[in-house]
mmCIF file of C-alpha atoms and ligand atoms in Angstrom:
data_model
loop_
_atom_site.group_PDB
_atom_site.id
_atom_site.type_symbol
_atom_site.label_atom_id
_atom_site.label_comp_id
_atom_site.label_asym_id
_atom_site.label_seq_id
_atom_site.Cartn_x
_atom_site.Cartn_y
_atom_site.Cartn_z
ATOM 1 C CA ASP U 1 -4.142 16.894 18.277
ATOM 2 C CA LEU U 2 -3.825 13.289 18.441
ATOM 3 C CA GLY U 3 -7.257 12.851 19.770
ATOM 4 C CA ALA U 4 -8.518 14.430 16.696
ATOM 5 C CA ILE U 5 -6.370 12.441 14.455
ATOM 6 C CA GLN U 6 -7.971 9.225 16.185
ATOM 7 C CA ASP U 7 -11.523 10.808 15.745
ATOM 8 C CA ASN U 8 -10.772 11.206 12.019
ATOM 9 C CA TYR U 9 -9.542 7.575 11.986
ATOM 10 C CA ARG U 10 -12.583 6.443 13.177
ATOM 11 C CA ARG U 11 -14.817 8.299 11.246
ATOM 12 C CA LEU U 12 -13.062 7.430 8.052
ATOM 13 C CA ARG U 13 -13.451 3.781 9.082
ATOM 14 C CA ALA U 14 -17.116 4.197 9.670
ATOM 15 C CA LEU U 15 -17.398 5.719 6.249
ATOM 16 C CA ALA U 16 -15.608 2.806 4.595
ATOM 17 C CA ALA U 17 -17.188 0.033 6.794
ATOM 18 C CA GLY U 18 -16.217 -3.358 5.812
ATOM 19 C CA ALA U 19 -12.590 -2.315 4.717
ATOM 20 C CA GLU U 20 -9.733 -2.054 6.821
ATOM 21 C CA MET U 21 -8.138 1.343 7.231
ATOM 22 C CA ALA U 22 -4.553 1.594 7.047
ATOM 23 C CA GLY U 23 -2.354 4.819 8.200
ATOM 24 C CA VAL U 24 -0.070 6.475 5.972
ATOM 25 C CA VAL U 25 2.807 8.188 8.154
ATOM 26 C CA LYS U 26 5.258 9.222 5.417
ATOM 27 C CA ALA U 27 7.356 12.163 5.622
ATOM 28 C CA ASP U 28 7.046 11.922 9.622
ATOM 29 C CA ALA U 29 3.693 11.906 9.261
ATOM 30 C CA TYR U 30 3.205 14.778 7.193
ATOM 31 C CA GLY U 31 5.191 16.728 9.647
ATOM 32 C CA LEU U 32 3.250 15.698 12.634
ATOM 33 C CA GLY U 33 5.790 12.978 13.950
ATOM 34 C CA ALA U 34 5.569 9.703 12.822
ATOM 35 C CA GLU U 35 5.890 7.913 16.137
ATOM 36 C CA PRO U 36 3.211 9.609 18.271
ATOM 37 C CA VAL U 37 0.921 9.591 15.335
ATOM 38 C CA ALA U 38 1.317 5.969 14.690
ATOM 39 C CA ARG U 39 1.030 5.116 18.126
ATOM 40 C CA ALA U 40 -2.488 7.116 18.267
ATOM 41 C CA LEU U 41 -3.509 5.580 15.283
ATOM 42 C CA SER U 42 -2.517 2.021 16.722
ATOM 43 C CA ASP U 43 -4.223 2.800 19.779
ATOM 44 C CA ALA U 44 -7.447 3.772 17.534
ATOM 45 C CA GLY U 45 -7.248 0.095 16.298
ATOM 46 C CA CYS U 46 -5.106 0.796 13.187
ATOM 47 C CA ARG U 47 -3.199 -2.503 12.429
ATOM 48 C CA GLN U 48 -1.600 -1.494 8.974
ATOM 49 C CA PHE U 49 0.631 1.368 7.972
ATOM 50 C CA PHE U 50 2.650 2.589 5.104
ATOM 51 C CA VAL U 51 5.847 4.680 4.967
ATOM 52 C CA ALA U 52 7.975 5.718 1.930
ATOM 53 C CA GLN U 53 11.493 4.882 3.255
ATOM 54 C CA LEU U 54 13.360 2.273 4.515
ATOM 55 C CA GLU U 55 14.764 4.542 7.411
ATOM 56 C CA GLU U 56 10.876 5.296 8.497
ATOM 57 C CA ALA U 57 10.107 1.810 8.283
ATOM 58 C CA LEU U 58 12.575 0.600 10.640
ATOM 59 C CA THR U 59 11.915 3.302 13.112
ATOM 60 C CA LEU U 60 8.211 2.516 12.990
ATOM 61 C CA ARG U 61 8.923 -1.171 13.573
ATOM 62 C CA SER U 62 10.481 -0.515 16.972
ATOM 63 C CA THR U 63 7.667 1.677 17.623
ATOM 64 C CA LEU U 64 4.983 -0.794 16.805
ATOM 65 C CA PRO U 65 6.376 -4.466 16.641
ATOM 66 C CA GLU U 66 3.173 -6.044 15.660
ATOM 67 C CA ALA U 67 1.675 -3.839 12.586
ATOM 68 C CA ALA U 68 1.804 -4.448 9.000
ATOM 69 C CA ILE U 69 4.305 -1.815 7.676
ATOM 70 C CA TYR U 70 4.222 -1.358 3.911
ATOM 71 C CA LEU U 71 7.319 0.329 2.326
ATOM 72 C CA LEU U 72 5.958 2.574 -0.662
ATOM 73 C CA ASN U 73 9.343 2.665 -2.093
ATOM 74 C CA GLY U 74 9.731 -1.022 -2.899
ATOM 75 C CA SER U 75 12.649 -3.376 -2.025
ATOM 76 C CA PRO U 76 16.032 -1.733 -3.066
ATOM 77 C CA SER U 77 18.835 -4.453 -3.537
ATOM 78 C CA ALA U 78 20.771 -3.283 -0.620
ATOM 79 C CA ALA U 79 17.587 -3.527 1.682
ATOM 80 C CA MET U 80 16.541 -6.741 1.302
ATOM 81 C CA THR U 81 18.056 -8.055 4.505
ATOM 82 C CA GLU U 82 16.821 -5.474 6.719
ATOM 83 C CA ILE U 83 13.609 -5.571 4.833
ATOM 84 C CA GLU U 84 13.340 -9.263 5.735
ATOM 85 C CA ARG U 85 14.674 -9.046 9.190
ATOM 86 C CA ALA U 86 12.181 -5.887 10.127
ATOM 87 C CA GLY U 87 9.296 -8.050 8.578
ATOM 88 C CA LEU U 88 8.377 -5.155 6.296
ATOM 89 C CA ILE U 89 6.177 -5.692 3.213
ATOM 90 C CA PRO U 90 7.837 -3.768 -0.038
ATOM 91 C CA VAL U 91 5.408 -2.312 -2.427
ATOM 92 C CA LEU U 92 7.020 -3.578 -5.777
ATOM 93 C CA ASN U 93 6.527 -0.913 -8.483
ATOM 94 C CA HIS U 94 8.418 -2.534 -11.645
ATOM 95 C CA PRO U 95 9.088 -5.975 -12.832
ATOM 96 C CA GLY U 96 13.092 -5.520 -11.978
ATOM 97 C CA GLU U 97 11.959 -5.194 -8.341
ATOM 98 C CA LEU U 98 9.370 -8.268 -8.545
ATOM 99 C CA ALA U 99 12.384 -10.192 -10.237
ATOM 100 C CA ALA U 100 15.036 -9.210 -7.711
ATOM 101 C CA TYR U 101 12.734 -9.747 -4.585
ATOM 102 C CA ALA U 102 11.600 -12.712 -5.865
ATOM 103 C CA ALA U 103 14.837 -14.027 -6.230
ATOM 104 C CA TYR U 104 16.032 -12.942 -2.984
ATOM 105 C CA ALA U 105 12.899 -14.963 -1.375
ATOM 106 C CA SER U 106 13.887 -17.978 -3.238
ATOM 107 C CA GLY U 107 17.579 -17.730 -2.247
ATOM 108 C CA ARG U 108 16.207 -17.624 1.533
ATOM 109 C CA GLY U 109 13.714 -20.226 1.083
ATOM 110 C CA ARG U 110 11.093 -18.281 2.444
ATOM 111 C CA ALA U 111 7.871 -16.716 0.611
ATOM 112 C CA LEU U 112 8.421 -13.006 1.939
ATOM 113 C CA PRO U 113 5.502 -10.684 1.588
ATOM 114 C CA GLY U 114 5.146 -8.342 -1.001
ATOM 115 C CA ALA U 115 2.383 -5.976 -2.196
ATOM 116 C CA LEU U 116 2.233 -5.390 -6.221
ATOM 117 C CA GLN U 117 1.401 -1.773 -7.303
ATOM 118 C CA ILE U 118 -0.253 -1.694 -10.654
ATOM 119 C CA ASP U 119 -0.534 1.943 -12.766
ATOM 120 C CA THR U 120 -4.027 2.528 -13.681
ATOM 121 C CA GLY U 121 -3.480 5.802 -15.197
ATOM 122 C CA MET U 122 -1.347 7.976 -12.410
ATOM 123 C CA CYS U 123 1.464 7.337 -14.761
ATOM 124 C CA ARG U 124 4.033 7.421 -11.994
ATOM 125 C CA LEU U 125 4.417 4.378 -10.329
ATOM 126 C CA GLY U 126 3.339 0.813 -10.701
ATOM 127 C CA PHE U 127 3.233 -2.128 -13.195
ATOM 128 C CA SER U 128 1.720 -1.338 -16.851
ATOM 129 C CA ARG U 129 -0.637 -3.352 -18.411
ATOM 130 C CA ARG U 130 1.670 -5.021 -20.551
ATOM 131 C CA GLU U 131 3.888 -5.654 -17.417
ATOM 132 C CA VAL U 132 1.089 -7.092 -15.317
ATOM 133 C CA GLU U 133 0.250 -9.678 -18.306
ATOM 134 C CA GLN U 134 4.137 -10.751 -18.439
ATOM 135 C CA VAL U 135 4.119 -11.435 -14.653
ATOM 136 C CA GLU U 136 5.880 -14.738 -14.018
ATOM 137 C CA PRO U 137 4.152 -17.084 -12.098
ATOM 138 C CA THR U 138 7.402 -18.440 -10.630
ATOM 139 C CA GLN U 139 8.192 -14.972 -9.321
ATOM 140 C CA LEU U 140 4.672 -14.689 -7.683
ATOM 141 C CA GLY U 141 5.120 -18.159 -6.273
ATOM 142 C CA ALA U 142 8.096 -17.202 -4.521
ATOM 143 C CA LEU U 143 6.353 -14.656 -2.662
ATOM 144 C CA THR U 144 3.225 -14.355 -0.368
ATOM 145 C CA LEU U 145 1.430 -11.694 -2.328
ATOM 146 C CA VAL U 146 -0.618 -10.024 0.388
ATOM 147 C CA LEU U 147 -2.083 -6.724 -1.520
ATOM 148 C CA VAL U 148 -2.627 -5.470 -5.025
ATOM 149 C CA MET U 149 -2.921 -1.816 -5.014
ATOM 150 C CA SER U 150 -2.985 1.456 -7.099
ATOM 151 C CA HIS U 151 -3.149 5.153 -6.681
ATOM 152 C CA LEU U 152 -6.006 7.489 -7.825
ATOM 153 C CA ALA U 153 -4.737 10.754 -9.412
ATOM 154 C CA CYS U 154 -7.695 13.146 -9.238
ATOM 155 C CA ALA U 155 -9.504 11.866 -6.222
ATOM 156 C CA GLU U 156 -9.888 15.214 -4.509
ATOM 157 C CA GLU U 157 -12.167 15.915 -7.359
ATOM 158 C CA ARG U 158 -15.018 13.764 -7.075
ATOM 159 C CA ASP U 159 -16.683 14.347 -10.630
ATOM 160 C CA HIS U 160 -13.305 13.748 -12.373
ATOM 161 C CA PRO U 161 -13.789 11.443 -15.165
ATOM 162 C CA MET U 162 -10.184 9.886 -14.013
ATOM 163 C CA ASN U 163 -11.642 8.335 -10.942
ATOM 164 C CA GLY U 164 -14.192 5.744 -12.825
ATOM 165 C CA ALA U 165 -11.506 5.191 -15.546
ATOM 166 C CA GLN U 166 -8.800 3.972 -13.080
ATOM 167 C CA ARG U 167 -11.346 1.839 -11.128
ATOM 168 C CA ALA U 168 -12.225 0.161 -14.383
ATOM 169 C CA ARG U 169 -8.777 -0.556 -15.067
ATOM 170 C CA PHE U 170 -7.695 -1.543 -11.436
ATOM 171 C CA GLU U 171 -10.811 -3.917 -12.118
ATOM 172 C CA GLU U 172 -9.350 -5.215 -15.132
ATOM 173 C CA LEU U 173 -5.790 -5.836 -14.377
ATOM 174 C CA LYS U 174 -6.016 -7.288 -10.890
ATOM 175 C CA ALA U 175 -8.353 -9.768 -12.052
ATOM 176 C CA THR U 176 -5.287 -11.072 -14.053
ATOM 177 C CA LEU U 177 -3.477 -11.447 -10.820
ATOM 178 C CA PRO U 178 -3.931 -14.006 -7.936
ATOM 179 C CA ALA U 179 -7.019 -12.850 -5.902
ATOM 180 C CA VAL U 180 -5.441 -11.193 -3.051
ATOM 181 C CA PRO U 181 -6.754 -8.128 -0.949
ATOM 182 C CA ALA U 182 -7.032 -4.758 -3.173
ATOM 183 C CA SER U 183 -6.428 -1.326 -2.099
ATOM 184 C CA LEU U 184 -7.436 1.854 -4.329
ATOM 185 C CA ALA U 185 -8.366 4.551 -2.294
ATOM 186 C CA ASN U 186 -6.112 7.127 -0.478
ATOM 187 C CA SER U 187 -8.204 9.521 2.049
ATOM 188 C CA SER U 188 -9.893 11.800 -0.636
ATOM 189 C CA GLY U 189 -10.754 8.070 -2.663
ATOM 190 C CA ILE U 190 -12.841 6.915 0.359
ATOM 191 C CA PHE U 191 -15.079 10.012 -0.256
ATOM 192 C CA LEU U 192 -15.779 8.660 -3.901
ATOM 193 C CA GLY U 193 -17.887 5.689 -2.149
ATOM 194 C CA PRO U 194 -18.049 1.860 -1.637
ATOM 195 C CA ASP U 195 -17.006 0.834 -5.008
ATOM 196 C CA PHE U 196 -13.597 2.473 -4.281
ATOM 197 C CA HIS U 197 -13.032 0.897 -0.962
ATOM 198 C CA TYR U 198 -12.084 -2.642 -1.628
ATOM 199 C CA GLN U 199 -10.130 -4.510 1.206
ATOM 200 C CA LEU U 200 -8.129 -1.862 2.349
ATOM 201 C CA CYS U 201 -7.983 2.234 2.394
ATOM 202 C CA ARG U 202 -5.004 4.261 2.764
HETATM 203 C C1 LIG N 301 0.759 9.316 0.310
HETATM 204 C C2 LIG N 301 -0.225 8.144 -0.170
HETATM 205 C C3 LIG N 301 -1.375 7.912 0.544
HETATM 206 C C4 LIG N 301 -2.271 8.813 1.211
HETATM 207 O O1 LIG N 301 -2.573 9.738 0.479
HETATM 208 P P1 LIG N 301 -3.478 10.978 1.304
HETATM 209 O O2 LIG N 301 -4.021 11.618 -0.052
HETATM 210 O O3 LIG N 301 -2.762 11.949 2.021
HETATM 211 O O4 LIG N 301 -4.521 10.271 1.746
HETATM 212 C C5 LIG N 301 -1.790 6.851 -0.077
HETATM 213 N N1 LIG N 301 -1.238 5.941 -0.713
HETATM 214 C C6 LIG N 301 -0.211 6.217 -1.571
HETATM 215 C C7 LIG N 301 0.517 5.150 -2.533
HETATM 216 C C8 LIG N 301 0.794 7.324 -1.135
HETATM 217 O O5 LIG N 301 1.861 7.459 -1.667
#
């Protein structure tokens, strides 16, 4: 029901007034069909999208030529040319990925866009505290960092102590990085209140 999806999109956007609302359409939009869902969200005003795989991102690019498309799986070395050509934004999940993408951008003589994921307790993906502290300014300088993000582990449980702990860690770690838009909340995170909304919700 694409109308219901658009309606939900508008409700969430109203709930997080002031923040941008991205559409996450990975796994074929959770099995609903990435193309029709992305078009419907775009018609409702959505300009930023997240997918997991390069193939999904390339298909989405042909559907939405103008949208910002984030690639959660980062920038596999073999894919960098395609990432650049399709104008995708890889989410860089570890130092090796940052180094390789920065080197590629330098080689191309272009400050390619990237997002940096920091691990605030999910212990799955992202730069650890130590890795954030060791990020080299020259690597960041080779890129245009457009987003710093992290993922909440227990946002479905409103009162879970992990939520506040992850938010505190996020504040602390992103302060050591360049001031760029930040994103912490997935769908459930939006309901945790304005402190969790930052500039972009997912
Ligand atoms: C899947 C995913 C989302 C969306 O999660 P929901 O719980 O479905 O809202 C947001 N951010 C990232 C990094 C994800 O992988």
